[in-house]
XYZ file of N, CA and C in Angstrom:
627
model
N 94.446 -55.967 50.202
C 93.507 -55.112 49.993
C 93.259 -54.037 49.237
N 92.331 -53.680 49.065
C 91.973 -52.339 48.254
C 91.880 -51.389 49.066
N 92.900 -50.329 48.577
C 92.832 -48.840 48.910
C 91.744 -47.852 48.514
N 91.155 -47.224 49.572
C 89.977 -46.594 49.831
C 90.510 -45.532 48.428
N 89.508 -45.033 47.640
C 89.846 -44.056 46.780
C 90.049 -42.790 47.525
N 91.044 -41.659 46.826
C 91.185 -40.113 47.398
C 89.988 -39.117 46.863
N 89.703 -38.276 47.428
C 88.445 -37.219 46.729
C 89.406 -37.036 45.679
N 88.995 -36.453 44.826
C 89.344 -35.462 43.536
C 89.649 -33.999 44.173
N 88.816 -33.511 44.762
C 88.418 -32.515 45.408
C 89.415 -31.943 46.649
N 89.408 -33.164 47.347
C 90.475 -32.952 48.461
C 92.195 -32.653 48.067
N 92.324 -33.052 46.743
C 93.641 -33.288 46.237
C 93.851 -31.976 45.663
N 92.633 -31.090 44.919
C 92.841 -30.100 44.174
C 92.922 -28.704 44.975
N 92.095 -29.074 45.818
C 92.367 -27.930 47.341
C 93.446 -27.945 47.421
N 94.081 -28.920 47.902
C 95.634 -28.729 49.160
C 96.785 -28.274 47.981
N 96.137 -28.575 47.111
C 97.237 -28.150 45.914
C 97.553 -26.590 45.545
N 96.235 -26.031 45.546
C 95.777 -24.774 45.550
C 96.153 -23.927 46.659
N 95.816 -24.453 47.938
C 96.673 -24.111 49.329
C 97.927 -23.386 49.138
N 98.250 -24.901 48.202
C 99.999 -24.798 48.706
C 100.790 -23.960 47.963
N 99.698 -23.529 46.322
C 100.096 -22.625 45.656
C 100.340 -21.410 46.345
N 98.855 -20.763 46.683
C 98.939 -19.372 47.611
C 100.001 -19.423 48.166
N 100.106 -20.915 49.427
C 100.781 -20.459 50.641
C 102.376 -20.380 50.103
N 102.956 -20.723 48.843
C 104.435 -20.581 48.319
C 104.433 -19.247 47.667
N 103.053 -18.620 46.939
C 103.212 -17.370 46.397
C 103.624 -16.384 47.265
N 102.895 -16.547 48.302
C 102.905 -15.856 49.895
C 104.029 -15.624 50.399
N 104.687 -16.680 50.364
C 106.090 -16.807 51.497
C 106.982 -16.397 50.299
N 106.979 -16.685 48.802
C 107.969 -15.788 48.114
C 108.186 -14.440 47.963
N 106.546 -13.703 47.871
C 106.485 -12.219 48.164
C 106.925 -12.018 49.130
N 107.058 -12.184 50.594
C 107.697 -11.957 51.675
C 109.259 -11.840 51.723
N 109.565 -12.762 51.094
C 111.131 -13.138 50.759
C 111.699 -12.168 50.101
N 110.687 -11.988 48.728
C 111.425 -10.809 47.948
C 111.483 -9.290 48.788
N 110.560 -8.922 49.417
C 109.849 -7.665 49.460
C 111.209 -7.797 51.500
N 111.127 -8.447 51.716
C 112.324 -8.603 52.681
C 113.773 -8.144 52.265
N 113.900 -8.618 51.115
C 115.565 -8.125 50.211
C 115.197 -7.011 49.475
N 114.455 -6.341 49.365
C 114.212 -5.190 48.848
C 114.844 -4.015 50.221
N 115.860 -3.358 49.943
C 116.746 -2.356 50.500
C 115.820 -1.235 51.141
N 115.889 -0.879 52.489
C 114.956 0.333 53.304
C 115.727 1.288 53.712
N 115.120 2.459 53.321
C 116.267 3.501 53.958
C 115.928 3.434 55.457
N 116.993 3.633 55.638
C 117.288 4.027 57.137
C 116.617 4.680 58.299
N 116.535 5.454 57.386
C 115.832 6.643 58.337
C 114.715 6.456 58.076
N 113.806 6.428 57.363
C 111.969 5.866 57.071
C 112.003 4.958 58.220
N 110.812 5.124 58.757
C 110.844 4.030 60.175
C 109.223 3.045 59.018
N 109.344 1.945 60.249
C 108.466 0.858 59.447
C 107.388 1.510 59.578
N 106.655 0.701 57.909
C 105.172 1.525 58.145
C 104.703 2.123 57.700
N 106.347 2.925 56.850
C 105.617 4.463 56.402
C 106.563 4.587 55.081
N 106.186 5.703 54.387
C 106.478 5.622 53.367
C 108.216 6.473 53.526
N 109.348 6.416 52.371
C 110.438 6.913 52.560
C 110.448 8.248 52.280
N 111.856 9.053 53.188
C 110.746 10.348 53.016
C 111.756 10.936 51.871
N 111.703 11.869 51.586
C 112.705 12.926 50.312
C 113.852 13.310 51.119
N 114.434 12.901 50.132
C 116.096 13.299 50.600
C 116.335 14.982 51.295
N 115.410 15.781 50.691
C 115.078 17.399 51.176
C 115.097 17.186 52.655
N 113.953 16.803 52.953
C 113.181 16.359 54.009
C 113.879 15.664 54.897
N 114.558 15.008 54.458
C 115.427 14.109 55.304
C 116.711 15.319 56.182
N 117.021 15.874 54.758
C 118.609 16.713 55.245
C 117.711 17.706 56.249
N 116.787 18.265 56.110
C 115.943 19.209 57.004
C 115.708 18.716 58.602
N 115.715 17.361 58.732
C 115.109 17.099 59.362
C 116.580 17.202 60.311
N 117.859 16.433 59.472
C 118.893 16.727 60.155
C 119.310 17.472 60.793
N 119.378 19.099 59.868
C 119.890 19.992 60.038
C 118.936 20.467 61.571
N 117.643 20.080 61.761
C 116.867 21.078 62.891
C 117.634 20.231 64.470
N 117.584 18.682 63.612
C 118.124 18.442 64.832
C 119.444 18.449 65.623
N 120.276 18.875 64.672
C 121.729 19.195 65.045
C 121.809 20.463 65.368
N 120.404 21.216 65.615
C 121.195 22.795 65.717
C 120.223 22.904 67.161
N 119.220 21.852 67.137
C 118.438 22.008 68.100
C 119.872 21.840 70.044
N 119.716 22.774 70.712
C 121.070 22.171 71.574
C 120.156 20.971 72.648
N 121.011 20.052 72.953
C 121.036 18.766 73.956
C 120.515 19.254 75.170
N 121.765 20.209 75.979
C 121.509 20.553 77.211
C 121.747 22.078 77.246
N 121.391 22.369 78.584
C 121.524 23.820 78.900
C 123.194 24.086 78.608
N 123.796 23.416 79.210
C 124.953 23.533 79.034
C 125.731 23.901 77.680
N 125.314 22.951 76.795
C 125.386 23.375 75.151
C 125.276 24.409 74.868
N 123.820 25.127 75.406
C 122.695 26.533 74.641
C 124.194 27.453 75.502
N 124.326 27.497 76.756
C 125.117 28.208 77.050
C 126.664 28.815 76.816
N 127.057 27.396 76.264
C 128.422 27.530 75.456
C 128.253 28.342 73.983
N 127.269 28.278 73.721
C 126.990 28.649 71.731
C 127.011 29.926 72.511
N 125.990 30.357 73.624
C 125.599 31.975 73.644
C 127.257 32.324 73.617
N 127.867 31.727 74.688
C 129.487 32.419 75.074
C 130.071 32.827 73.584
N 130.388 31.208 72.685
C 130.832 31.835 71.818
C 130.617 32.773 70.826
N 128.830 32.977 70.490
C 128.518 33.743 69.989
C 128.898 35.268 70.803
N 128.961 35.350 71.703
C 128.897 36.626 72.069
C 131.198 37.055 71.947
N 131.346 35.926 72.269
C 132.943 36.265 71.747
C 133.512 36.659 70.594
N 132.780 36.133 70.010
C 133.186 36.735 68.417
C 132.466 37.939 67.795
N 131.435 38.284 68.536
C 130.474 39.591 68.715
C 131.492 40.705 68.669
N 132.528 40.121 69.960
C 133.122 40.799 70.730
C 134.490 41.458 69.895
N 134.649 40.463 69.313
C 135.974 40.403 68.278
C 135.933 41.393 67.364
N 134.742 40.900 66.646
C 134.584 42.197 65.642
C 134.375 43.490 66.160
N 133.580 43.802 67.301
C 133.280 45.110 68.001
C 134.799 45.466 67.881
N 135.372 45.095 68.502
C 136.684 45.522 68.752
C 137.785 45.991 67.464
N 137.473 45.041 66.495
C 138.430 45.470 65.303
C 137.416 46.511 64.520
N 136.193 46.621 64.725
C 135.189 47.792 64.714
C 135.933 48.994 64.779
N 136.213 49.168 66.282
C 136.817 50.309 66.684
C 138.114 50.917 66.549
N 138.747 49.536 65.895
C 140.048 49.831 65.252
C 140.413 50.474 63.932
N 138.941 50.069 63.444
C 139.194 50.230 61.885
C 137.942 50.899 61.425
N 137.005 51.133 61.938
C 135.848 52.011 61.938
C 134.845 51.716 61.021
N 134.629 50.236 61.025
C 133.525 49.686 60.734
C 132.057 49.462 60.944
N 131.430 50.655 60.341
C 130.102 50.887 60.955
C 129.207 49.796 61.525
N 129.230 48.625 60.579
C 128.491 47.722 61.288
C 128.663 46.861 62.416
N 129.090 46.681 63.037
C 129.546 46.420 63.926
C 130.139 47.384 65.594
N 129.724 48.774 64.859
C 130.458 49.442 66.011
C 129.022 49.586 67.287
N 129.422 49.723 68.326
C 128.730 50.137 69.367
C 127.633 50.748 69.094
N 126.427 50.509 69.541
C 125.220 51.775 69.527
C 125.896 53.348 69.463
N 126.348 53.758 70.643
C 126.650 55.084 70.951
C 127.483 55.524 69.891
N 128.268 54.618 69.348
C 129.169 55.379 67.816
C 128.606 54.879 66.559
N 127.784 54.486 66.104
C 126.859 54.195 65.024
C 126.129 55.167 64.797
N 126.484 55.254 63.022
C 125.384 56.456 62.867
C 126.519 57.704 62.225
N 125.870 58.108 61.191
C 126.883 59.199 60.289
C 126.528 60.478 61.132
N 125.932 60.722 62.278
C 125.862 61.832 62.737
C 126.777 62.363 64.026
N 127.122 60.820 64.413
C 128.010 60.815 65.571
C 130.009 60.164 64.948
N 129.588 60.033 63.288
C 130.830 59.607 62.713
C 131.256 60.687 62.462
N 130.196 62.299 61.873
C 130.919 63.435 61.778
C 131.121 64.387 62.811
N 130.772 63.853 64.110
C 131.235 64.501 65.538
C 132.501 63.853 66.307
N 132.718 62.745 65.680
C 134.251 62.188 66.017
C 135.283 62.957 65.190
N 134.618 63.000 63.526
C 135.607 63.482 62.681
C 135.962 65.427 62.866
N 134.820 65.820 63.599
C 134.727 67.662 64.048
C 136.139 67.116 65.103
N 136.097 66.318 65.885
C 136.782 66.734 67.240
C 138.474 66.012 66.791
N 138.555 64.812 65.790
C 139.567 64.823 65.331
C 140.465 65.614 64.654
N 139.645 66.472 63.995
C 140.347 67.355 62.930
C 140.951 68.891 63.268
N 141.103 68.656 65.088
C 141.412 70.106 65.418
C 142.239 69.566 66.870
N 142.700 70.611 67.417
C 143.763 70.566 68.622
C 142.676 71.014 69.648
N 142.298 70.066 70.262
C 141.278 70.309 71.462
C 142.581 70.677 72.736
N 142.292 71.714 73.331
C 143.072 72.099 74.502
C 142.706 70.919 75.760
N 141.307 70.340 76.281
C 141.218 69.241 76.984
C 141.523 67.911 76.520
N 142.393 67.702 75.412
C 143.146 66.284 74.921
C 144.790 66.174 76.035
N 144.928 67.888 75.991
C 146.287 67.725 76.590
C 146.534 68.199 78.440
N 145.232 67.714 78.672
C 144.801 68.109 80.586
C 145.914 66.802 81.212
N 145.905 66.094 80.430
C 146.564 64.954 81.569
C 147.980 65.147 81.861
N 148.947 65.427 80.565
C 150.164 65.568 80.795
C 150.234 66.881 81.459
N 149.411 67.745 80.986
C 149.855 69.483 82.129
C 149.260 68.920 83.413
N 148.443 68.081 83.910
C 148.399 67.640 85.192
C 149.244 67.476 85.734
N 149.814 66.465 85.150
C 150.870 66.121 85.697
C 152.265 66.799 85.752
N 152.453 67.921 85.444
C 153.646 68.701 85.669
C 152.884 69.790 86.135
N 151.600 70.068 86.752
C 151.386 71.290 87.382
C 151.274 69.961 89.086
N 150.903 69.007 89.543
C 151.049 68.219 90.580
C 152.519 68.140 90.847
N 153.443 68.145 89.616
C 154.838 67.742 90.246
C 155.306 69.210 90.574
N 155.090 70.379 90.372
C 155.539 72.105 90.685
C 154.467 71.938 92.005
N 153.744 72.005 92.373
C 153.034 72.044 93.913
C 153.736 71.123 94.719
N 154.555 69.846 94.325
C 155.020 68.816 95.573
C 156.182 69.305 95.870
N 157.127 70.670 94.973
C 157.781 71.225 95.368
C 157.905 72.544 96.759
N 158.448 72.133 97.660
C 158.571 73.196 98.735
C 159.335 74.440 98.540
N 158.572 75.045 97.222
C 158.834 76.431 97.108
C 157.704 77.292 96.833
N 157.571 78.378 97.490
C 156.438 79.297 97.588
C 156.244 79.241 96.020
N 157.177 80.354 95.466
C 157.134 80.214 94.303
C 156.297 79.629 93.138
N 156.785 78.378 92.929
C 156.632 77.052 92.137
C 155.550 76.958 92.688
N 154.913 76.960 93.795
C 153.517 76.379 94.210
C 152.419 77.302 93.799
N 152.369 78.235 93.881
C 151.752 79.757 93.165
C 151.790 79.620 91.706
N 152.760 79.593 91.143
C 152.670 78.792 89.749
C 151.625 77.806 89.521
N 152.139 77.171 89.731
C 150.800 75.459 89.997
C 149.866 76.187 89.792
N 149.645 76.885 91.005
C 147.893 77.194 91.425
C 147.600 77.953 90.119
N 148.660 79.028 89.730
C 147.554 79.578 88.474
C 148.186 78.510 87.270
N 148.829 77.777 87.469
C 148.315 76.924 86.072
C 147.582 76.207 85.763
N 147.182 76.013 87.252
C 145.559 74.969 86.874
C 144.141 76.281 86.619
N 144.448 77.141 87.307
C 143.163 78.199 86.983
C 143.634 78.207 85.214
N 144.988 78.183 84.913
C 144.619 79.091 83.367
C 144.189 77.877 82.496
N 144.557 76.623 82.743
C 144.273 75.219 81.929
C 142.752 74.845 82.021
N 142.132 74.971 83.540
C 140.267 75.033 83.909
C 139.917 75.993 82.537
N 140.151 77.157 82.744
C 139.645 78.386 82.055
C 139.430 78.009 80.224
N 141.371 77.737 80.021
C 141.222 77.322 78.491
C 140.332 76.220 77.959
N 140.408 75.063 79.030
C 139.468 74.176 78.307
C 138.027 74.347 78.304
N 137.510 75.265 78.946
C 135.992 75.751 79.232
C 135.843 76.401 78.017
N 136.364 77.522 77.681
C 136.781 78.615 76.693
C 136.789 77.824 75.404
N 137.411 76.633 75.183
C 138.004 75.955 73.678
C 136.725 74.892 73.735
N 136.308 74.090 74.917
C 135.031 73.355 74.410
C 133.705 73.829 74.243
N 133.526 75.388 74.593
C 132.126 75.972 74.363
C 132.512 76.492 72.703
N 133.550 77.133 72.592
C 133.552 77.072 71.074
C 133.742 76.004 70.291
N 134.198 74.872 70.895
C 133.998 73.948 69.600
C 132.725 73.276 69.796
N 131.476 73.504 70.797
C 130.576 72.882 70.663
C 129.698 73.892 69.879
N 129.630 75.395 69.755
C 129.246 76.170 69.083
C 129.545 75.836 67.678
N 130.673 75.688 66.858
C 130.912 75.147 65.542
C 129.937 73.680 65.170
N 130.251 72.655 66.019
C 129.436 71.552 65.679
C 128.317 71.473 65.880
N 127.609 72.038 66.306
C 126.116 72.288 66.844
C 126.012 72.875 65.191
N 126.465 74.333 64.995
C 126.261 74.837 63.617
C 126.200 73.902 62.211
N 127.606 73.238 62.146
C 127.950 72.479 61.157
C 126.956 71.233 61.267
N 126.578 70.918 62.025
C 125.835 69.454 62.145
C 124.313 70.285 61.668
N 123.867 71.324 62.291
C 122.548 71.675 61.517
C 122.631 71.820 60.284
N 123.779 72.483 59.485
C 123.857 71.964 58.462
C 123.863 71.064 57.041
N 124.835 70.156 57.841
C 125.285 68.880 57.101
C 123.572 67.942 57.059
N 122.815 67.593 58.720
C 122.080 67.160 58.667
C 120.467 68.122 59.297
N 120.432 69.014 58.270
C 118.610 69.689 58.514
C 117.934 68.874 58.459
N 116.870 68.548 59.486
C 115.582 67.631 59.717
C 116.087 66.612 60.445
N 117.228 66.127 60.981
C 117.488 64.988 60.815
C 117.606 64.954 63.051
N 117.842 64.063 63.653
C 117.824 63.905 64.937
C 119.443 64.354 65.166
N 120.181 65.227 65.715
C 121.312 65.267 66.479
C 121.491 65.231 68.001
N 120.809 64.644 68.568
C 120.614 64.725 70.005
C 121.966 63.740 70.882
N 122.298 64.748 71.282
C 123.504 64.225 71.939
C 125.103 63.969 71.402
N 124.968 64.383 70.352
C 125.478 64.159 69.191
C 126.891 65.250 69.785
N 126.965 66.632 70.336
C 127.622 67.953 70.981
C 128.470 67.115 72.316
N 127.467 66.720 73.211
C 128.068 65.952 74.301
C 129.136 64.952 73.849
N 129.065 63.997 73.184
C 129.476 63.011 72.871
C 130.816 63.208 71.877
N 130.859 64.248 71.464
C 131.697 64.838 70.514
C 132.986 65.660 71.935
N 132.322 65.792 72.948
C 132.998 67.131 74.051
C 133.693 65.723 74.930
N 133.049 64.768 75.090
C 133.897 63.493 75.792
C 134.733 63.057 75.135
N 134.534 63.191 73.598
C 135.790 62.814 73.308
C 136.908 63.539 72.856
N 136.724 64.381 73.257
C 137.931 65.786 72.820
C 138.231 65.419 74.504
N 137.822 65.066 75.534
C 138.756 65.163 76.685
C 140.259 63.708 77.069
N 139.652 63.011 75.788
C 140.557 61.988 75.507
C 142.077 62.174 74.827
N 143.089 61.824 75.005
C 144.393 62.092 74.007
C 143.618 61.183 72.817
N 144.335 61.635 71.577
C 144.039 61.351 70.518
C 144.295 60.031 70.333
N 145.495 59.556 70.420
C 145.829 58.313 70.532
C 144.927 56.966 71.144
N 144.950 57.413 72.153
C 143.499 56.545 72.858
C 142.143 56.479 72.782
N 141.886 57.031 71.361
C 140.307 57.459 71.471
C 139.929 56.270 70.699
N 138.711 56.185 70.755
C 138.089 54.706 70.717
C 136.646 55.043 69.858
N 136.089 54.738 68.604
C 136.661 54.476 67.330
C 138.499 55.394 67.112
N 139.242 54.633 66.615
C 140.397 55.325 66.156
C 140.074 56.377 65.413
N 140.796 57.495 65.329
C 140.376 59.068 64.537
C 140.730 58.375 62.790
N 139.690 58.621 61.917
C 139.308 58.841 60.768
C 140.288 59.860 59.606
N 140.172 60.750 60.789
C 140.999 62.099 59.397
C 141.956 62.491 60.188
N 142.832 63.153 59.307
C 143.816 64.109 59.980
C 143.869 64.986 60.720
N 144.755 65.765 61.482
C 144.624 67.169 61.892
C 144.500 68.203 60.956
N 143.359 69.446 60.581
C 143.658 70.065 59.506
C 142.699 69.743 58.317
N 142.061 68.712 58.767
C 141.617 68.296 57.387
C 139.789 67.956 57.805
N 139.303 68.752 56.810
C 137.988 69.464 57.114
C 136.818 68.082 56.800
N 136.477 67.686 57.852
C 135.022 66.565 57.474
C 134.104 66.835 56.547
């Protein structure tokens, strides 16, 4: 039997389609073999390294939960309090509390620390006077009462003298600047014993600030 002839157009069309299919398949295979940045989303260009790093930092800095945020705040506060404690011991102006910060407050502290203040000896004298008043002897009790009056008068006079001197020196040193509250700040400091004062004294007794 004689076979029917195959049309030439069909043969060339089939080969062309097969060739296009082969090229498309090889292109897909080659594309799939190319490495893809794991951070890049599908269908989008690969981000630059700087952009990827900034994204990672922003994600890392964002608290996941309120518990994490509260923990970070507590840690930051603990660090700040530790710096403040060291500043009170060493006099570092950067981390001092607001009430102790500034050249005016520092000058007021140095003015108090450079002299003997009657008020700083009030606590030990009060203990002695209290002990005398507890003794069941009329003469000692009268002496204790007299000592109370003497100590109070001396503290008042010394505080007035110290305040007048400090106000005068503040006006000379910080002319045109606000010195509000510095005198009261210094008087409150003078009531404390020298070794218990915070910030710690930075001048010696008799040393002019």
